[in-house]
Amino acid sequence: MAQIYLAFMLIIILESFGECSVDLKSDSVLEEVDCNTLRLGQYICPDPSINQIDPNTQQYRDCMKGEDIPSEGEALVQCIAADGIICQETKSSTFKKKLPCKWTNGYSLEIALLLSVFLGMFGLDRFYLGYPGIGLAKLCTLGFMFLGQLLDIILIAAQVVGPSDGSAYVIPYYGAGVKVIRSSNETYLLPQADWHNIT
């Protein structure tokens, strides 16, 4: 009897603070929080009950072009919070979260690679990817005497050369993607004033 009394007192105290509501059917305390502040393990993203992957691109649906790096886009994906957590934004356990994705514009890796292997000497691979100047140079020189064709086959297969608009390739299979890391003025390591002591 004392345990029931303590349970009801705890419910009254929690409801008086207004931060928690009680679901009497499941006997669990539901806490309302800002779901954008949840940590890894407190939510599942994307929600497995909804198919949010575009089968043509293998990326999240409505993947938008990134501002700084176009191929690294963002998609607004529906997620689900862990049991006992209610989102303040939606008053339910589901919420939307921005997740990184690869923005694609319809350029297929298979088509680019096939064009490079069979018609690369005429520059059709570079015309397809949006580089008409290099394509014309390859056309006039038979793929730089076939050396340029061989180099482009390697660069396209390694995904170093991509579409000219900065988008990612459409790759028609699931698996690990390639991420090319490039050096720029922001990533270049400048000498520091205290380096003279290091030998």
Tab-separated table of C-alpha atoms in Angstrom:
chain	number	residue	atom	x	y	z
A	1	MET	CA	0.000	0.000	0.000
A	2	ALA	CA	2.857	2.377	0.802
A	3	GLN	CA	4.454	1.706	-2.599
A	4	ILE	CA	1.278	2.705	-4.448
A	5	TYR	CA	1.055	5.872	-2.353
A	6	LEU	CA	4.695	6.763	-3.181
A	7	ALA	CA	4.119	6.123	-6.896
A	8	PHE	CA	1.123	8.484	-6.950
A	9	MET	CA	3.073	11.145	-5.027
A	10	LEU	CA	5.908	10.871	-7.568
A	11	ILE	CA	3.415	11.312	-10.436
A	12	ILE	CA	1.899	14.397	-8.777
A	13	ILE	CA	5.359	15.930	-8.221
A	14	LEU	CA	6.482	15.285	-11.800
A	15	GLU	CA	3.275	16.707	-13.285
A	16	SER	CA	3.519	19.809	-11.094
A	17	PHE	CA	6.861	20.690	-12.724
A	18	GLY	CA	5.202	20.502	-16.147
A	19	GLU	CA	8.191	18.942	-17.864
A	20	CYS	CA	6.895	15.405	-17.787
A	21	SER	CA	3.613	13.782	-18.612
A	22	VAL	CA	2.540	10.334	-17.530
A	23	ASP	CA	1.118	7.659	-19.762
A	24	LEU	CA	-1.037	5.654	-17.315
A	25	LYS	CA	-1.605	2.851	-19.827
A	26	SER	CA	2.063	1.876	-20.047
A	27	ASP	CA	3.089	3.047	-16.554
A	28	SER	CA	6.079	4.957	-18.000
A	29	VAL	CA	7.163	8.548	-17.555
A	30	LEU	CA	7.365	10.480	-20.854
A	31	GLU	CA	9.759	13.437	-20.947
A	32	GLU	CA	9.365	16.328	-23.398
A	33	VAL	CA	12.711	17.524	-24.745
A	34	ASP	CA	14.143	19.430	-27.688
A	35	CYS	CA	14.914	16.496	-29.986
A	36	ASN	CA	17.633	18.405	-31.841
A	37	THR	CA	19.747	18.106	-28.682
A	38	LEU	CA	19.448	14.323	-28.400
A	39	ARG	CA	22.683	12.357	-28.386
A	40	LEU	CA	23.602	9.291	-30.383
A	41	GLY	CA	21.720	6.321	-28.933
A	42	GLN	CA	18.722	8.402	-27.895
A	43	TYR	CA	17.216	8.315	-31.392
A	44	ILE	CA	17.159	6.215	-34.545
A	45	CYS	CA	17.789	8.049	-37.772
A	46	PRO	CA	16.350	7.462	-40.308
A	47	ASP	CA	13.086	6.009	-39.047
A	48	PRO	CA	13.218	2.338	-40.170
A	49	SER	CA	9.454	2.153	-40.677
A	50	ILE	CA	9.621	4.691	-43.545
A	51	ASN	CA	11.525	4.136	-46.791
A	52	GLN	CA	13.488	7.384	-47.154
A	53	ILE	CA	16.140	6.169	-49.624
A	54	ASP	CA	15.771	6.997	-53.313
A	55	PRO	CA	16.380	3.697	-55.194
A	56	ASN	CA	17.817	5.540	-58.212
A	57	THR	CA	20.556	7.428	-56.355
A	58	GLN	CA	20.995	5.328	-53.168
A	59	GLN	CA	20.802	8.616	-51.201
A	60	TYR	CA	18.124	10.166	-48.981
A	61	ARG	CA	15.143	11.550	-50.873
A	62	ASP	CA	15.227	15.324	-51.464
A	63	CYS	CA	18.984	15.556	-50.948
A	64	MET	CA	19.797	19.236	-51.474
A	65	LYS	CA	23.013	20.730	-52.838
A	66	GLY	CA	25.506	21.850	-50.180
A	67	GLU	CA	26.597	25.476	-49.929
A	68	ASP	CA	30.384	25.062	-49.565
A	69	ILE	CA	30.959	21.663	-51.157
A	70	PRO	CA	28.165	20.804	-53.656
A	71	SER	CA	28.570	17.019	-53.522
A	72	GLU	CA	28.179	17.028	-49.725
A	73	GLY	CA	24.505	17.853	-49.466
A	74	GLU	CA	21.914	17.657	-46.722
A	75	ALA	CA	18.559	15.962	-46.506
A	76	LEU	CA	15.763	16.488	-43.995
A	77	VAL	CA	15.091	12.976	-42.697
A	78	GLN	CA	12.420	11.737	-40.312
A	79	CYS	CA	13.861	10.181	-37.140
A	80	ILE	CA	12.330	8.506	-34.121
A	81	ALA	CA	13.263	9.179	-30.501
A	82	ALA	CA	13.881	6.425	-27.962
A	83	ASP	CA	11.074	5.123	-25.785
A	84	GLY	CA	9.991	7.593	-23.126
A	85	ILE	CA	11.086	10.708	-25.065
A	86	ILE	CA	8.557	13.108	-26.578
A	87	CYS	CA	9.749	15.911	-28.873
A	88	GLN	CA	8.670	19.443	-28.005
A	89	GLU	CA	8.505	20.376	-31.687
A	90	THR	CA	6.060	17.681	-32.786
A	91	LYS	CA	4.551	16.518	-29.455
A	92	SER	CA	5.326	12.951	-30.552
A	93	SER	CA	8.339	10.659	-30.725
A	94	THR	CA	9.131	11.542	-34.354
A	95	PHE	CA	11.139	14.547	-35.492
A	96	LYS	CA	13.076	15.776	-38.533
A	97	LYS	CA	16.868	15.991	-38.579
A	98	LYS	CA	19.333	17.163	-41.246
A	99	LEU	CA	21.664	14.364	-42.294
A	100	PRO	CA	24.575	14.498	-44.749
A	101	CYS	CA	24.110	12.931	-48.166
A	102	LYS	CA	25.759	12.997	-51.583
A	103	TRP	CA	23.939	15.360	-53.926
A	104	THR	CA	23.622	13.855	-57.391
A	105	ASN	CA	22.554	15.446	-60.653
A	106	GLY	CA	22.024	12.325	-62.753
A	107	TYR	CA	25.592	11.569	-63.893
A	108	SER	CA	26.121	7.805	-63.780
A	109	LEU	CA	29.507	6.334	-62.874
A	110	GLU	CA	28.852	3.330	-65.104
A	111	ILE	CA	28.116	5.463	-68.180
A	112	ALA	CA	31.130	7.710	-67.573
A	113	LEU	CA	33.422	4.694	-67.156
A	114	LEU	CA	32.058	2.904	-70.239
A	115	LEU	CA	32.446	6.061	-72.318
A	116	SER	CA	35.990	6.463	-71.048
A	117	VAL	CA	36.976	2.868	-71.848
A	118	PHE	CA	35.394	2.561	-75.303
A	119	LEU	CA	35.127	6.141	-76.612
A	120	GLY	CA	37.607	8.030	-74.417
A	121	MET	CA	39.983	8.545	-77.337
A	122	PHE	CA	37.305	10.827	-78.862
A	123	GLY	CA	36.748	12.700	-75.580
A	124	LEU	CA	33.121	11.605	-75.145
A	125	ASP	CA	33.684	10.869	-71.459
A	126	ARG	CA	34.770	14.464	-70.837
A	127	PHE	CA	31.905	15.847	-72.943
A	128	TYR	CA	29.470	13.729	-70.867
A	129	LEU	CA	30.902	15.015	-67.570
A	130	GLY	CA	30.738	18.645	-68.705
A	131	TYR	CA	34.347	19.370	-69.685
A	132	PRO	CA	34.052	20.347	-73.375
A	133	GLY	CA	37.534	21.899	-73.591
A	134	ILE	CA	39.350	18.745	-72.507
A	135	GLY	CA	36.934	16.681	-74.589
A	136	LEU	CA	37.792	18.671	-77.705
A	137	ALA	CA	41.538	18.354	-76.980
A	138	LYS	CA	41.159	14.570	-76.611
A	139	LEU	CA	39.137	14.425	-79.839
A	140	CYS	CA	41.827	16.252	-81.825
A	141	THR	CA	44.725	14.188	-80.439
A	142	LEU	CA	43.096	10.739	-80.165
A	143	GLY	CA	42.987	10.921	-76.398
A	144	PHE	CA	46.448	12.481	-76.139
A	145	MET	CA	47.806	9.490	-78.071
A	146	PHE	CA	45.787	7.122	-75.845
A	147	LEU	CA	47.716	8.142	-72.703
A	148	GLY	CA	45.038	10.664	-71.756
A	149	GLN	CA	42.400	8.012	-72.269
A	150	LEU	CA	44.205	5.601	-69.919
A	151	LEU	CA	44.659	8.336	-67.333
A	152	ASP	CA	40.968	9.291	-67.520
A	153	ILE	CA	39.908	5.654	-67.082
A	154	ILE	CA	41.889	5.519	-63.832
A	155	LEU	CA	40.692	8.944	-62.611
A	156	ILE	CA	37.018	8.247	-63.342
A	157	ALA	CA	37.163	4.752	-61.810
A	158	ALA	CA	38.755	6.206	-58.650
A	159	GLN	CA	36.093	8.988	-58.671
A	160	VAL	CA	38.773	11.690	-58.630
A	161	VAL	CA	37.279	13.245	-61.776
A	162	GLY	CA	33.581	13.827	-61.327
A	163	PRO	CA	30.867	15.884	-63.008
A	164	SER	CA	31.767	19.517	-63.654
A	165	ASP	CA	28.841	20.841	-61.569
A	166	GLY	CA	30.368	19.349	-58.406
A	167	SER	CA	27.703	16.695	-57.921
A	168	ALA	CA	28.447	13.102	-56.990
A	169	TYR	CA	28.052	10.146	-59.319
A	170	VAL	CA	24.936	7.994	-59.276
A	171	ILE	CA	26.311	4.601	-58.275
A	172	PRO	CA	23.779	1.799	-58.851
A	173	TYR	CA	24.814	-0.427	-55.962
A	174	TYR	CA	25.021	-0.305	-52.206
A	175	GLY	CA	28.424	-0.244	-50.624
A	176	ALA	CA	31.227	1.958	-49.491
A	177	GLY	CA	31.563	5.232	-51.340
A	178	VAL	CA	34.785	7.028	-52.167
A	179	LYS	CA	35.553	10.327	-50.447
A	180	VAL	CA	38.278	12.369	-52.091
A	181	ILE	CA	40.197	14.591	-49.667
A	182	ARG	CA	41.723	17.668	-51.234
A	183	SER	CA	44.092	20.290	-49.863
A	184	SER	CA	43.124	23.948	-49.987
A	185	ASN	CA	44.211	27.221	-48.382
A	186	GLU	CA	42.122	26.356	-45.305
A	187	THR	CA	43.672	22.903	-44.878
A	188	TYR	CA	47.290	23.877	-45.635
A	189	LEU	CA	49.436	23.774	-42.499
A	190	LEU	CA	51.191	27.117	-42.048
A	191	PRO	CA	54.429	27.384	-40.040
A	192	GLN	CA	53.880	28.626	-36.494
A	193	ALA	CA	56.037	31.033	-34.463
A	194	ASP	CA	57.024	28.398	-31.886
A	195	TRP	CA	58.286	25.851	-34.438
A	196	HIS	CA	61.898	27.067	-34.304
A	197	ASN	CA	62.482	24.996	-31.134
A	198	ILE	CA	61.456	21.747	-32.834
A	199	THR	CA	64.288	19.864	-34.507
